[in-house]
JSON list of C-alpha atoms in Angstrom, two decimals:
[
{"chain": "A", "resi": 21, "resn": "VAL", "atom": "CA", "xyz": [35.91, -9.79, 0.03]},
{"chain": "A", "resi": 22, "resn": "GLN", "atom": "CA", "xyz": [33.48, -8.24, -2.20]},
{"chain": "A", "resi": 23, "resn": "ILE", "atom": "CA", "xyz": [29.97, -7.20, -0.67]},
{"chain": "A", "resi": 24, "resn": "ARG", "atom": "CA", "xyz": [27.24, -6.88, -3.41]},
{"chain": "A", "resi": 25, "resn": "VAL", "atom": "CA", "xyz": [24.46, -4.65, -2.15]},
{"chain": "A", "resi": 26, "resn": "PRO", "atom": "CA", "xyz": [20.86, -5.44, -4.30]},
{"chain": "A", "resi": 27, "resn": "ASN", "atom": "CA", "xyz": [19.62, -2.16, -6.01]},
{"chain": "A", "resi": 28, "resn": "PHE", "atom": "CA", "xyz": [16.07, -2.31, -4.72]},
{"chain": "A", "resi": 29, "resn": "GLN", "atom": "CA", "xyz": [14.94, 0.90, -6.41]},
{"chain": "A", "resi": 30, "resn": "ASN", "atom": "CA", "xyz": [15.30, -0.30, -10.07]},
{"chain": "A", "resi": 31, "resn": "ARG", "atom": "CA", "xyz": [14.14, -3.54, -9.85]},
{"chain": "A", "resi": 32, "resn": "ARG", "atom": "CA", "xyz": [11.09, -3.99, -12.24]},
{"chain": "A", "resi": 33, "resn": "ILE", "atom": "CA", "xyz": [8.03, -4.52, -10.44]},
{"chain": "A", "resi": 34, "resn": "GLU", "atom": "CA", "xyz": [4.97, -6.70, -12.00]},
{"chain": "A", "resi": 35, "resn": "LYS", "atom": "CA", "xyz": [1.41, -5.58, -11.20]},
{"chain": "A", "resi": 36, "resn": "ILE", "atom": "CA", "xyz": [-0.43, -8.26, -9.75]},
{"chain": "A", "resi": 37, "resn": "ILE", "atom": "CA", "xyz": [-3.67, -6.51, -8.79]},
{"chain": "A", "resi": 38, "resn": "SER", "atom": "CA", "xyz": [-4.77, -2.51, -9.51]},
{"chain": "A", "resi": 39, "resn": "LEU", "atom": "CA", "xyz": [-5.11, -0.84, -6.63]},
{"chain": "A", "resi": 40, "resn": "LYS", "atom": "CA", "xyz": [-8.80, 0.04, -6.98]},
{"chain": "A", "resi": 41, "resn": "ASP", "atom": "CA", "xyz": [-9.28, -3.83, -6.81]},
{"chain": "A", "resi": 42, "resn": "TYR", "atom": "CA", "xyz": [-6.95, -4.48, -3.80]},
{"chain": "A", "resi": 43, "resn": "VAL", "atom": "CA", "xyz": [-9.24, -1.74, -1.67]},
{"chain": "A", "resi": 44, "resn": "ARG", "atom": "CA", "xyz": [-12.37, -3.38, -2.90]},
{"chain": "A", "resi": 45, "resn": "ARG", "atom": "CA", "xyz": [-11.14, -6.73, -1.85]},
{"chain": "A", "resi": 46, "resn": "VAL", "atom": "CA", "xyz": [-9.07, -5.85, 1.72]},
{"chain": "A", "resi": 47, "resn": "LYS", "atom": "CA", "xyz": [-11.79, -2.98, 2.79]},
{"chain": "A", "resi": 48, "resn": "ALA", "atom": "CA", "xyz": [-14.48, -4.24, 1.47]},
{"chain": "A", "resi": 49, "resn": "LEU", "atom": "CA", "xyz": [-15.68, -0.92, 0.17]},
{"chain": "A", "resi": 50, "resn": "ASP", "atom": "CA", "xyz": [-17.62, 0.82, -3.23]},
{"chain": "A", "resi": 51, "resn": "LEU", "atom": "CA", "xyz": [-15.34, 3.26, -4.89]},
{"chain": "A", "resi": 52, "resn": "ASP", "atom": "CA", "xyz": [-16.75, 6.63, -5.71]},
{"chain": "A", "resi": 53, "resn": "GLU", "atom": "CA", "xyz": [-15.62, 7.92, -9.35]},
{"chain": "A", "resi": 54, "resn": "TRP", "atom": "CA", "xyz": [-12.67, 10.23, -7.56]},
{"chain": "A", "resi": 55, "resn": "GLN", "atom": "CA", "xyz": [-11.75, 7.30, -5.21]},
{"chain": "A", "resi": 56, "resn": "GLU", "atom": "CA", "xyz": [-10.84, 5.14, -8.29]},
{"chain": "A", "resi": 57, "resn": "ASN", "atom": "CA", "xyz": [-9.47, 8.04, -10.07]},
{"chain": "A", "resi": 58, "resn": "PHE", "atom": "CA", "xyz": [-7.16, 8.84, -6.85]},
{"chain": "A", "resi": 59, "resn": "CYS", "atom": "CA", "xyz": [-6.38, 4.80, -6.79]},
{"chain": "A", "resi": 60, "resn": "ASP", "atom": "CA", "xyz": [-5.28, 4.98, -10.75]},
{"chain": "A", "resi": 61, "resn": "ARG", "atom": "CA", "xyz": [-3.13, 8.19, -9.91]},
{"chain": "A", "resi": 62, "resn": "LEU", "atom": "CA", "xyz": [-1.72, 6.16, -6.80]},
{"chain": "A", "resi": 63, "resn": "GLU", "atom": "CA", "xyz": [-0.72, 2.93, -8.89]},
{"chain": "A", "resi": 64, "resn": "LYS", "atom": "CA", "xyz": [0.57, 5.06, -11.62]},
{"chain": "A", "resi": 65, "resn": "ALA", "atom": "CA", "xyz": [2.83, 6.60, -9.93]},
{"chain": "A", "resi": 66, "resn": "PHE", "atom": "CA", "xyz": [4.43, 3.90, -8.07]},
{"chain": "A", "resi": 67, "resn": "PHE", "atom": "CA", "xyz": [4.90, 1.83, -11.00]},
{"chain": "A", "resi": 68, "resn": "GLU", "atom": "CA", "xyz": [6.16, 4.76, -12.81]},
{"chain": "A", "resi": 69, "resn": "ARG", "atom": "CA", "xyz": [8.53, 5.72, -9.92]},
{"chain": "A", "resi": 70, "resn": "ASN", "atom": "CA", "xyz": [11.62, 5.58, -12.08]},
{"chain": "A", "resi": 71, "resn": "ILE", "atom": "CA", "xyz": [10.52, 7.90, -14.67]},
{"chain": "A", "resi": 72, "resn": "ALA", "atom": "CA", "xyz": [9.07, 10.68, -12.62]},
{"chain": "A", "resi": 73, "resn": "ALA", "atom": "CA", "xyz": [8.36, 11.64, -9.20]},
{"chain": "A", "resi": 74, "resn": "MET", "atom": "CA", "xyz": [4.73, 12.27, -8.35]},
{"chain": "A", "resi": 75, "resn": "LYS", "atom": "CA", "xyz": [4.10, 15.08, -6.38]},
{"chain": "A", "resi": 76, "resn": "ALA", "atom": "CA", "xyz": [-0.01, 15.33, -5.55]},
{"chain": "A", "resi": 77, "resn": "CYS", "atom": "CA", "xyz": [-2.18, 17.71, -2.98]},
{"chain": "A", "resi": 78, "resn": "ILE", "atom": "CA", "xyz": [-5.25, 16.00, -2.61]},
{"chain": "A", "resi": 79, "resn": "ALA", "atom": "CA", "xyz": [-7.82, 18.16, -0.94]},
{"chain": "A", "resi": 80, "resn": "VAL", "atom": "CA", "xyz": [-11.68, 15.85, -0.15]},
{"chain": "A", "resi": 81, "resn": "MET", "atom": "CA", "xyz": [-13.93, 16.68, 2.51]},
{"chain": "A", "resi": 82, "resn": "PRO", "atom": "CA", "xyz": [-13.32, 14.80, 6.20]},
{"chain": "A", "resi": 83, "resn": "GLN", "atom": "CA", "xyz": [-14.22, 11.16, 6.16]},
{"chain": "A", "resi": 84, "resn": "ALA", "atom": "CA", "xyz": [-14.59, 10.83, 2.25]},
{"chain": "A", "resi": 85, "resn": "GLY", "atom": "CA", "xyz": [-11.87, 7.75, 2.49]},
{"chain": "A", "resi": 86, "resn": "LYS", "atom": "CA", "xyz": [-8.98, 9.77, 1.65]},
{"chain": "A", "resi": 87, "resn": "SER", "atom": "CA", "xyz": [-6.66, 8.47, 4.54]},
{"chain": "A", "resi": 88, "resn": "VAL", "atom": "CA", "xyz": [-8.14, 5.05, 4.06]},
{"chain": "A", "resi": 89, "resn": "LEU", "atom": "CA", "xyz": [-6.81, 5.01, 0.68]},
{"chain": "A", "resi": 90, "resn": "ILE", "atom": "CA", "xyz": [-3.61, 6.71, 0.47]},
{"chain": "A", "resi": 91, "resn": "SER", "atom": "CA", "xyz": [-2.11, 5.99, 4.63]},
{"chain": "A", "resi": 92, "resn": "GLN", "atom": "CA", "xyz": [-3.60, 2.43, 5.12]},
{"chain": "A", "resi": 93, "resn": "ALA", "atom": "CA", "xyz": [-4.35, 0.23, 1.64]},
{"chain": "A", "resi": 94, "resn": "PHE", "atom": "CA", "xyz": [-1.92, 2.14, -0.52]},
{"chain": "A", "resi": 95, "resn": "PRO", "atom": "CA", "xyz": [1.08, 1.29, 1.56]},
{"chain": "A", "resi": 96, "resn": "ALA", "atom": "CA", "xyz": [-0.04, -2.23, 2.50]},
{"chain": "A", "resi": 97, "resn": "TRP", "atom": "CA", "xyz": [-0.52, -2.56, -1.70]},
{"chain": "A", "resi": 98, "resn": "ILE", "atom": "CA", "xyz": [2.81, -1.25, -2.11]},
{"chain": "A", "resi": 99, "resn": "LEU", "atom": "CA", "xyz": [4.41, -3.51, -0.03]},
{"chain": "A", "resi": 100, "resn": "GLY", "atom": "CA", "xyz": [2.35, -6.64, -1.32]},
{"chain": "A", "resi": 101, "resn": "HIS", "atom": "CA", "xyz": [4.47, -5.75, -4.48]},
{"chain": "A", "resi": 102, "resn": "ASP", "atom": "CA", "xyz": [7.43, -4.56, -3.53]},
{"chain": "A", "resi": 103, "resn": "PRO", "atom": "CA", "xyz": [8.16, -6.18, -0.42]},
{"chain": "A", "resi": 104, "resn": "TYR", "atom": "CA", "xyz": [11.72, -4.24, -0.34]},
{"chain": "A", "resi": 105, "resn": "HIS", "atom": "CA", "xyz": [10.37, -0.57, -0.74]},
{"chain": "A", "resi": 106, "resn": "ARG", "atom": "CA", "xyz": [10.49, 2.02, 2.06]},
{"chain": "A", "resi": 107, "resn": "ILE", "atom": "CA", "xyz": [7.51, 4.16, 3.09]},
{"chain": "A", "resi": 108, "resn": "ILE", "atom": "CA", "xyz": [7.47, 7.37, 5.28]},
{"chain": "A", "resi": 109, "resn": "LEU", "atom": "CA", "xyz": [3.80, 8.03, 6.56]},
{"chain": "A", "resi": 110, "resn": "ALA", "atom": "CA", "xyz": [3.82, 11.51, 8.42]},
{"chain": "A", "resi": 111, "resn": "CYS", "atom": "CA", "xyz": [0.70, 13.02, 9.99]},
{"chain": "A", "resi": 112, "resn": "TYR", "atom": "CA", "xyz": [0.35, 15.90, 11.85]},
{"chain": "A", "resi": 113, "resn": "ASN", "atom": "CA", "xyz": [1.34, 13.97, 14.99]},
{"chain": "A", "resi": 114, "resn": "LEU", "atom": "CA", "xyz": [3.00, 10.52, 15.43]},
{"chain": "A", "resi": 115, "resn": "THR", "atom": "CA", "xyz": [0.06, 8.79, 17.37]},
{"chain": "A", "resi": 116, "resn": "ARG", "atom": "CA", "xyz": [-2.01, 9.69, 14.11]},
{"chain": "A", "resi": 117, "resn": "SER", "atom": "CA", "xyz": [0.62, 8.07, 12.13]},
{"chain": "A", "resi": 118, "resn": "LYS", "atom": "CA", "xyz": [1.06, 4.90, 14.19]},
{"chain": "A", "resi": 119, "resn": "LYS", "atom": "CA", "xyz": [-2.66, 4.21, 14.23]},
{"chain": "A", "resi": 120, "resn": "HIS", "atom": "CA", "xyz": [-2.23, 4.42, 10.61]},
{"chain": "A", "resi": 121, "resn": "SER", "atom": "CA", "xyz": [0.82, 1.77, 10.73]},
{"chain": "A", "resi": 122, "resn": "ASN", "atom": "CA", "xyz": [-1.09, -0.40, 12.76]},
{"chain": "A", "resi": 123, "resn": "VAL", "atom": "CA", "xyz": [-3.90, -0.85, 10.08]},
{"chain": "A", "resi": 124, "resn": "VAL", "atom": "CA", "xyz": [-1.28, -1.33, 7.78]},
{"chain": "A", "resi": 125, "resn": "ILE", "atom": "CA", "xyz": [-0.12, -4.36, 9.82]},
{"chain": "A", "resi": 126, "resn": "ARG", "atom": "CA", "xyz": [-3.51, -5.83, 10.15]},
{"chain": "A", "resi": 127, "resn": "LEU", "atom": "CA", "xyz": [-3.93, -5.62, 6.13]},
{"chain": "A", "resi": 128, "resn": "LEU", "atom": "CA", "xyz": [-0.65, -7.27, 5.70]},
{"chain": "A", "resi": 129, "resn": "ARG", "atom": "CA", "xyz": [-1.56, -9.85, 8.02]},
{"chain": "A", "resi": 130, "resn": "SER", "atom": "CA", "xyz": [-4.76, -10.54, 6.72]},
{"chain": "A", "resi": 131, "resn": "PRO", "atom": "CA", "xyz": [-6.04, -13.53, 4.95]},
{"chain": "A", "resi": 132, "resn": "GLU", "atom": "CA", "xyz": [-6.91, -11.86, 1.75]},
{"chain": "A", "resi": 133, "resn": "HIS", "atom": "CA", "xyz": [-3.67, -9.77, 1.21]},
{"chain": "A", "resi": 134, "resn": "ALA", "atom": "CA", "xyz": [-1.84, -13.48, 1.71]},
{"chain": "A", "resi": 135, "resn": "THR", "atom": "CA", "xyz": [-4.20, -14.64, -1.12]},
{"chain": "A", "resi": 136, "resn": "ILE", "atom": "CA", "xyz": [-3.46, -12.00, -2.94]},
{"chain": "A", "resi": 137, "resn": "PHE", "atom": "CA", "xyz": [0.23, -11.70, -2.43]},
{"chain": "A", "resi": 138, "resn": "SER", "atom": "CA", "xyz": [2.00, -15.12, -2.37]},
{"chain": "A", "resi": 139, "resn": "ASP", "atom": "CA", "xyz": [5.15, -14.23, -1.85]},
{"chain": "A", "resi": 140, "resn": "VAL", "atom": "CA", "xyz": [6.53, -14.74, 1.58]},
{"chain": "A", "resi": 141, "resn": "ASN", "atom": "CA", "xyz": [8.90, -11.99, 1.36]},
{"chain": "A", "resi": 142, "resn": "CYS", "atom": "CA", "xyz": [5.90, -9.70, 1.56]},
{"chain": "A", "resi": 143, "resn": "ARG", "atom": "CA", "xyz": [5.14, -10.94, 5.15]},
{"chain": "A", "resi": 144, "resn": "LEU", "atom": "CA", "xyz": [5.83, -9.54, 8.50]},
{"chain": "A", "resi": 145, "resn": "PRO", "atom": "CA", "xyz": [7.65, -11.12, 11.23]},
{"chain": "A", "resi": 146, "resn": "VAL", "atom": "CA", "xyz": [5.83, -12.01, 14.49]},
{"chain": "A", "resi": 147, "resn": "SER", "atom": "CA", "xyz": [5.95, -9.15, 16.39]},
{"chain": "A", "resi": 148, "resn": "VAL", "atom": "CA", "xyz": [6.43, -5.42, 15.20]},
{"chain": "A", "resi": 149, "resn": "GLY", "atom": "CA", "xyz": [6.01, -1.98, 16.82]},
{"chain": "A", "resi": 150, "resn": "SER", "atom": "CA", "xyz": [3.69, 0.78, 15.15]},
{"chain": "A", "resi": 151, "resn": "GLN", "atom": "CA", "xyz": [6.55, 3.40, 14.46]},
{"chain": "A", "resi": 152, "resn": "SER", "atom": "CA", "xyz": [8.59, 1.15, 12.30]},
{"chain": "A", "resi": 153, "resn": "TRP", "atom": "CA", "xyz": [8.63, -2.07, 10.79]},
{"chain": "A", "resi": 154, "resn": "SER", "atom": "CA", "xyz": [9.74, -4.23, 7.77]},
{"chain": "A", "resi": 155, "resn": "THR", "atom": "CA", "xyz": [8.73, -7.08, 6.05]},
{"chain": "A", "resi": 156, "resn": "LEU", "atom": "CA", "xyz": [10.55, -10.30, 5.91]},
{"chain": "A", "resi": 157, "resn": "GLY", "atom": "CA", "xyz": [12.14, -9.48, 2.89]},
{"chain": "A", "resi": 158, "resn": "ARG", "atom": "CA", "xyz": [13.60, -6.33, 3.90]},
{"chain": "A", "resi": 159, "resn": "LEU", "atom": "CA", "xyz": [14.45, -7.81, 7.32]},
{"chain": "A", "resi": 160, "resn": "ASN", "atom": "CA", "xyz": [16.43, -10.93, 5.65]},
{"chain": "A", "resi": 161, "resn": "ASN", "atom": "CA", "xyz": [18.25, -8.47, 3.14]},
{"chain": "A", "resi": 162, "resn": "ASN", "atom": "CA", "xyz": [18.67, -5.39, 4.94]},
{"chain": "A", "resi": 163, "resn": "PHE", "atom": "CA", "xyz": [21.67, -4.19, 3.79]},
{"chain": "A", "resi": 164, "resn": "ASP", "atom": "CA", "xyz": [20.99, -0.62, 4.16]},
{"chain": "A", "resi": 165, "resn": "GLY", "atom": "CA", "xyz": [19.71, -0.36, 7.76]},
{"chain": "A", "resi": 166, "resn": "GLN", "atom": "CA", "xyz": [16.40, 1.06, 6.58]},
{"chain": "A", "resi": 167, "resn": "ASP", "atom": "CA", "xyz": [12.89, 0.07, 7.78]},
{"chain": "A", "resi": 168, "resn": "SER", "atom": "CA", "xyz": [9.79, -0.78, 5.24]},
{"chain": "A", "resi": 169, "resn": "PHE", "atom": "CA", "xyz": [7.43, 1.13, 6.84]},
{"chain": "A", "resi": 170, "resn": "THR", "atom": "CA", "xyz": [8.42, 4.21, 8.97]},
{"chain": "A", "resi": 171, "resn": "ALA", "atom": "CA", "xyz": [5.35, 6.50, 11.29]},
{"chain": "A", "resi": 172, "resn": "ALA", "atom": "CA", "xyz": [6.30, 10.34, 11.43]},
{"chain": "A", "resi": 173, "resn": "SER", "atom": "CA", "xyz": [4.94, 13.41, 12.19]},
{"chain": "A", "resi": 174, "resn": "LEU", "atom": "CA", "xyz": [5.70, 16.86, 11.06]},
{"chain": "A", "resi": 175, "resn": "GLN", "atom": "CA", "xyz": [7.40, 17.37, 13.71]},
{"chain": "A", "resi": 176, "resn": "THR", "atom": "CA", "xyz": [9.87, 14.47, 13.47]},
{"chain": "A", "resi": 177, "resn": "GLY", "atom": "CA", "xyz": [13.15, 15.07, 11.87]},
{"chain": "A", "resi": 178, "resn": "LEU", "atom": "CA", "xyz": [13.81, 12.60, 8.98]},
{"chain": "A", "resi": 179, "resn": "THR", "atom": "CA", "xyz": [17.48, 13.19, 8.64]},
{"chain": "A", "resi": 180, "resn": "GLY", "atom": "CA", "xyz": [19.27, 9.83, 7.79]},
{"chain": "A", "resi": 181, "resn": "VAL", "atom": "CA", "xyz": [15.86, 8.12, 7.18]},
{"chain": "A", "resi": 182, "resn": "GLY", "atom": "CA", "xyz": [15.59, 7.03, 3.61]},
{"chain": "A", "resi": 183, "resn": "PHE", "atom": "CA", "xyz": [12.16, 6.44, 1.56]},
{"chain": "A", "resi": 184, "resn": "ASP", "atom": "CA", "xyz": [11.23, 5.59, -1.70]},
{"chain": "A", "resi": 185, "resn": "THR", "atom": "CA", "xyz": [7.60, 6.60, -0.88]},
{"chain": "A", "resi": 186, "resn": "LEU", "atom": "CA", "xyz": [7.06, 9.73, 1.24]},
{"chain": "A", "resi": 187, "resn": "ILE", "atom": "CA", "xyz": [3.27, 9.72, 2.64]},
{"chain": "A", "resi": 188, "resn": "VAL", "atom": "CA", "xyz": [2.03, 13.05, 4.20]},
{"chain": "A", "resi": 189, "resn": "ASP", "atom": "CA", "xyz": [-1.89, 12.67, 5.03]},
{"chain": "A", "resi": 190, "resn": "ASP", "atom": "CA", "xyz": [-3.64, 15.24, 7.49]},
{"chain": "A", "resi": 191, "resn": "PRO", "atom": "CA", "xyz": [-0.58, 17.77, 7.80]},
{"chain": "A", "resi": 192, "resn": "TYR", "atom": "CA", "xyz": [-3.16, 19.91, 10.35]},
{"chain": "A", "resi": 193, "resn": "PRO", "atom": "CA", "xyz": [-4.96, 18.61, 13.03]},
{"chain": "A", "resi": 194, "resn": "GLY", "atom": "CA", "xyz": [-8.10, 20.81, 11.98]},
{"chain": "A", "resi": 195, "resn": "ALA", "atom": "CA", "xyz": [-8.86, 23.92, 10.15]},
{"chain": "A", "resi": 196, "resn": "LYS", "atom": "CA", "xyz": [-7.44, 26.81, 12.49]},
{"chain": "A", "resi": 197, "resn": "GLU", "atom": "CA", "xyz": [-4.08, 25.23, 12.05]},
{"chain": "A", "resi": 198, "resn": "ALA", "atom": "CA", "xyz": [-4.24, 25.14, 8.53]},
{"chain": "A", "resi": 199, "resn": "ASN", "atom": "CA", "xyz": [-5.50, 28.94, 7.90]},
{"chain": "A", "resi": 200, "resn": "SER", "atom": "CA", "xyz": [-2.69, 30.04, 10.27]}
]
């Protein structure tokens, strides 16, 4: 018996829509210049992930839209392009990560997302939890037992959980903890 395990990481991904245009459409936002630049950098990191890893630290004032971009729109955009991708989102606590997960789920189920990304593998099953879930593509071809999206906290152990993209957003609940 020969079992063939697909290599999801080195597949060629065709760009369907830019991240900034996706954000404008699904979130109905007018992006500031720094947000457009941020989207361009995230998009480049995704499409060039097999060439070089990208590590970045973004610091902006609270409520400027960073989490909307990095923790909500970016994962939905990635999974629209690549339903086999594995994303971990880690925030200062699990509750915060799960709230972002719920927004990603709503984006993936939105009519606008379905209009942009027609591949049924990018869709979600009828029922998903907020801590971890998978696209239909990953569920139907899941040879590695990994989820498409995992919500985590910085206190969560990630041993044995694979990922293609790790997002750390709001690692501290406030200035006091960040300065400690």
